PDB file of C-alpha atoms in Angstrom:
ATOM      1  CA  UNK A  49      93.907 111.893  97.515  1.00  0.00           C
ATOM      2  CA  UNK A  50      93.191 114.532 100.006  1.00  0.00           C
ATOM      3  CA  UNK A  51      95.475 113.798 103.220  1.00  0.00           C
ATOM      4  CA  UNK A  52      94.370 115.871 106.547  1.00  0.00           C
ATOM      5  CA  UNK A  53      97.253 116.539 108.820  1.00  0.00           C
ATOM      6  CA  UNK A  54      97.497 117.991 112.287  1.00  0.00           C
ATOM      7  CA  UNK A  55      99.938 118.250 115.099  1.00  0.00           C
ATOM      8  CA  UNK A  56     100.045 118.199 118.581  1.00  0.00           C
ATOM      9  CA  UNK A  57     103.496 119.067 120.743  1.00  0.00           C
ATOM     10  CA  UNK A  58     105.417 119.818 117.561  1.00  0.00           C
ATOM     11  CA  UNK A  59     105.688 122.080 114.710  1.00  0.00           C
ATOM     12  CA  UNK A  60     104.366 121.238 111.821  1.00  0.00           C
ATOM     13  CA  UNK A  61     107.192 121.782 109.279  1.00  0.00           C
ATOM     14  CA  UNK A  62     106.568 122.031 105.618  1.00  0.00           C
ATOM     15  CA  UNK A  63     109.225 119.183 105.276  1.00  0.00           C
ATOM     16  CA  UNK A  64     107.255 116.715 108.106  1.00  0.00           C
ATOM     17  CA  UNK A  65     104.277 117.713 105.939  1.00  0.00           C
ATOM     18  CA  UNK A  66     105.566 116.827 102.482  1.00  0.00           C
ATOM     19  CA  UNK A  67     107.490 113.899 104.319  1.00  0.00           C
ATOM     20  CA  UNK A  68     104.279 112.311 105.483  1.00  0.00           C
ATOM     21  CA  UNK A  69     101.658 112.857 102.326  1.00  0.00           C
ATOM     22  CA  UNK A  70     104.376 111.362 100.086  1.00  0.00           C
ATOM     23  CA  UNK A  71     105.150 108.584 102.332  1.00  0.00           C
ATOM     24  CA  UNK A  72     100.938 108.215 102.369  1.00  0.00           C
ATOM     25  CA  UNK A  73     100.485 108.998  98.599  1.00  0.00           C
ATOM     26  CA  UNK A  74     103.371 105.938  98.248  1.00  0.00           C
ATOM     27  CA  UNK A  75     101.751 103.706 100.396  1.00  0.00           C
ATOM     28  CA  UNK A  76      97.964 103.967  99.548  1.00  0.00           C
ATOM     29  CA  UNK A  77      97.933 105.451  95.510  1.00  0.00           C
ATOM     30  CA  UNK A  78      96.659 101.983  94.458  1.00  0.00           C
ATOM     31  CA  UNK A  79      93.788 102.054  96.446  1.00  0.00           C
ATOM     32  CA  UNK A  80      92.869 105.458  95.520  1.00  0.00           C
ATOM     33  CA  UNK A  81      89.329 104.248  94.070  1.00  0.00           C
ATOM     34  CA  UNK A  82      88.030 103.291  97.360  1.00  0.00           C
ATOM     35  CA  UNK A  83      90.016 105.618 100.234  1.00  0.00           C
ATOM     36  CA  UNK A  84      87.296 108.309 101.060  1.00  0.00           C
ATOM     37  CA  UNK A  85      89.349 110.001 103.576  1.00  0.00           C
ATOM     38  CA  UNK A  86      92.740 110.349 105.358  1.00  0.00           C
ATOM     39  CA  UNK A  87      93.399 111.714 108.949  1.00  0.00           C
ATOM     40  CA  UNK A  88      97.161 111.582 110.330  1.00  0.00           C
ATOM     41  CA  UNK A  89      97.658 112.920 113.901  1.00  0.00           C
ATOM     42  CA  UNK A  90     100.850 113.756 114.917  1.00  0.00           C
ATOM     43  CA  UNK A  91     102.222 114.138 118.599  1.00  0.00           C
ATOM     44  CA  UNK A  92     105.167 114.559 121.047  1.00  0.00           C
ATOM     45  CA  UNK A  93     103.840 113.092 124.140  1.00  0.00           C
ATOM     46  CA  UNK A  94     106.134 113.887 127.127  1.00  0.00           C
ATOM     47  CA  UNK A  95     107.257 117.200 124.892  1.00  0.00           C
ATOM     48  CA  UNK A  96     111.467 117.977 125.839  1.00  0.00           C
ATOM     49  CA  UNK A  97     112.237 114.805 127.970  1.00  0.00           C
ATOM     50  CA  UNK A  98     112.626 112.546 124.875  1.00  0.00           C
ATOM     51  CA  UNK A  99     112.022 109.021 124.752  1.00  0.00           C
ATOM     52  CA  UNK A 100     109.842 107.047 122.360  1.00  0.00           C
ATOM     53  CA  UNK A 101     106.844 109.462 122.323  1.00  0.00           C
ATOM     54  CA  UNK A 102     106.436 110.236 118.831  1.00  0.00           C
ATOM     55  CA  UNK A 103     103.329 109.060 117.686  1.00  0.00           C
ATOM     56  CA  UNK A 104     101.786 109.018 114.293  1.00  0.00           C
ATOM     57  CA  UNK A 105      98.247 108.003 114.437  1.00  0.00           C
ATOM     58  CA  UNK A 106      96.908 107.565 110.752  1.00  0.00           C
ATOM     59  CA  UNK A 107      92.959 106.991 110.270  1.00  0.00           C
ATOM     60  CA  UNK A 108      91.815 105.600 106.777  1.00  0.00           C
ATOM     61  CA  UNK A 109      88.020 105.843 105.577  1.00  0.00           C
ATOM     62  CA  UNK A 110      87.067 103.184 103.722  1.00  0.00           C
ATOM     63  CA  UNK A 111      84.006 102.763 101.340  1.00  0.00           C
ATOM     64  CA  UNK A 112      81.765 100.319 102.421  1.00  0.00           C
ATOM     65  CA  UNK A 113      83.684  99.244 105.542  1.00  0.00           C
ATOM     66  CA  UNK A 114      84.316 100.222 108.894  1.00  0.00           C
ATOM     67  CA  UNK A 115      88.261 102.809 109.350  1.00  0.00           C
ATOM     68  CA  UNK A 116      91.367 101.533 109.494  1.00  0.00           C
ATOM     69  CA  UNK A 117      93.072 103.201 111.861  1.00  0.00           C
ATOM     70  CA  UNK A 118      96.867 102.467 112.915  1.00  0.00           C
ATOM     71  CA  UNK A 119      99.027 104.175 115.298  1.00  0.00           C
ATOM     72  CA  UNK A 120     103.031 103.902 115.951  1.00  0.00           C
ATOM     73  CA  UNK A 121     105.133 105.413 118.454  1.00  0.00           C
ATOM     74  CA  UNK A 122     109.011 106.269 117.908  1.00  0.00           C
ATOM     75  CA  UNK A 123     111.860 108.401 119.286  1.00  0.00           C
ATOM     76  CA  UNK A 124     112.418 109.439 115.586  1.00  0.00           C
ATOM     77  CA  UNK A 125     109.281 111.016 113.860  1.00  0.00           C
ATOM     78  CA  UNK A 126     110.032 110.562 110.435  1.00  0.00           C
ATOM     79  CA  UNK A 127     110.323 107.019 111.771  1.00  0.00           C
ATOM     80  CA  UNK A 128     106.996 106.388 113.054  1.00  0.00           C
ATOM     81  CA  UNK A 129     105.631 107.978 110.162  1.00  0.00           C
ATOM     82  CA  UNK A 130     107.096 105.473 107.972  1.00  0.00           C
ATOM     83  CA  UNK A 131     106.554 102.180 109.928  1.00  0.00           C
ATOM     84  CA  UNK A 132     102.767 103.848 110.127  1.00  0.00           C
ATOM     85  CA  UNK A 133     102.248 103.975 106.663  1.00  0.00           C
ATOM     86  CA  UNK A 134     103.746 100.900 105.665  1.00  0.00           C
ATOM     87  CA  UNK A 135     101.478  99.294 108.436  1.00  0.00           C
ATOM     88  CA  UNK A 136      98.282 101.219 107.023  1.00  0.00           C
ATOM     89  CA  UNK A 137      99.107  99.824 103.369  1.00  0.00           C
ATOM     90  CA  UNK A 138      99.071  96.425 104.650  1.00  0.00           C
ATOM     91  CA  UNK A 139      96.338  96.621 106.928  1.00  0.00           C
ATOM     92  CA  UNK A 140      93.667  98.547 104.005  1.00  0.00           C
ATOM     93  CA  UNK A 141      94.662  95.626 101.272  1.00  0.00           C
ATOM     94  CA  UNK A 142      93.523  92.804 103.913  1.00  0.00           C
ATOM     95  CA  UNK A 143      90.743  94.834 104.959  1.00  0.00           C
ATOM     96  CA  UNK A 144      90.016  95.536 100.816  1.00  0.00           C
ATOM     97  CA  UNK A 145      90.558  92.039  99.675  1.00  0.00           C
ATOM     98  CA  UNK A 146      88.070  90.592 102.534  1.00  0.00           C
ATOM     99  CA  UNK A 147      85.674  92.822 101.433  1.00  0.00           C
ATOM    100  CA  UNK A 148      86.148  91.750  98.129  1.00  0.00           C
ATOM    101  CA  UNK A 149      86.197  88.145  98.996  1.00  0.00           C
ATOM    102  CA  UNK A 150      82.644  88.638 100.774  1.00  0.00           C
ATOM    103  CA  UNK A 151      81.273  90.637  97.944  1.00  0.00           C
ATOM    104  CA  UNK A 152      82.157  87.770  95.552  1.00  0.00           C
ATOM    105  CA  UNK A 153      81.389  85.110  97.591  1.00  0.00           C
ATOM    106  CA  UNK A 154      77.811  86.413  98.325  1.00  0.00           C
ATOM    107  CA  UNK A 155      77.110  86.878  94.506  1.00  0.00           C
ATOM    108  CA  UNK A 156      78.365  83.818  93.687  1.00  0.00           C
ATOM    109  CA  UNK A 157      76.576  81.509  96.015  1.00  0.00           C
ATOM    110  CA  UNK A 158      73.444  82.954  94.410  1.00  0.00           C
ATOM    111  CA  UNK A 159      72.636  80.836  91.223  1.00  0.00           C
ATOM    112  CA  UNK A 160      69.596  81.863  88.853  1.00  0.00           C
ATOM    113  CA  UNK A 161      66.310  79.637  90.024  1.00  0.00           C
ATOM    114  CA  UNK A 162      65.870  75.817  87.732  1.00  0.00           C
ATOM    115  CA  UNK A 163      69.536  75.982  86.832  1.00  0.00           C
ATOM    116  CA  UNK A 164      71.346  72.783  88.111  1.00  0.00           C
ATOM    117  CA  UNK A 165      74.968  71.755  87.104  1.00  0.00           C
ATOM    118  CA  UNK A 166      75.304  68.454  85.834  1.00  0.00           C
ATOM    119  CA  UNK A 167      77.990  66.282  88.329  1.00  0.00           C
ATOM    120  CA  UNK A 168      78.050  63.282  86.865  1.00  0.00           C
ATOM    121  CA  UNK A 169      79.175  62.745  83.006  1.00  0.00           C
ATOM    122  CA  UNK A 170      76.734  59.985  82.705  1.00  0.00           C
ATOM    123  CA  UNK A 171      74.035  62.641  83.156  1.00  0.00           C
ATOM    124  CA  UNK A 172      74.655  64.242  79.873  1.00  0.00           C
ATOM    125  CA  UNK A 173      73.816  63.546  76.589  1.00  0.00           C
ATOM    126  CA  UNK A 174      76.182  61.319  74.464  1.00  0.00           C
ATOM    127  CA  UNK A 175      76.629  62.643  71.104  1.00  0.00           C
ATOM    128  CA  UNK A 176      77.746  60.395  68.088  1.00  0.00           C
TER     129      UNK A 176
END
């Protein structure tokens, strides 16, 4: 699982790095079949003055369905990068098991032509 990861406002330490792809590689391993691509974005948005301006903005591509994308904002980094990911495992296995759901439920409402079910167990044959 390739994970692309850039910052903005803040250095990019090799611990923030490992930090995040394990945290990623935790959250999203099982799904490793169908993630095509992963984009985090980190930032510090009002730089020195503090507050609750980390962001971690991760971006998931999907096969065969649109990006997930989630995005949570924290005083703490390493914080926001873990709510993020736990968030982004959530959100891929709804957005994997509706896809699923559709896939199946398309195929199955298509029945080969002249087959019909039998409904009523007078309508089959009695054997002796």
């Amino acid at each position: 699982m390739r994970i692309d990861i850039q910052a903005r406002g803040l250095d990019l330490t090799e611990h923030l790095r490992e930090h995040t792809e394990r945290r990623l590689q935790f959250a999203l391993s099982w799904a490793n079949d169908d993630v095509r691509a992963i984009a985090v974005r980190l930032s510090d948005i009002n730089g020195p003055r503090g507050g609750n301006d980390k962001r971690c903005r991760i971006k998931i591509t999907l096969s065969g369905t649109s990006d997930v994308v989630i995005e949570d904002g924290e005083s703490d980094l390493y914080v926001a990068i873990d709510r993020a990911a736990d968030r982004t495992e959530r959100a891929v296995a709804r957005r994997l098991e509706r896809l699923r759901e559709h896939h199946h439920e398309r195929f199955k409402s298509k029945e080969p032509a002249g087959v019909e079910l039998a409904q009523d167990a007078s309508l089959t044959p009695a054997t002796h």
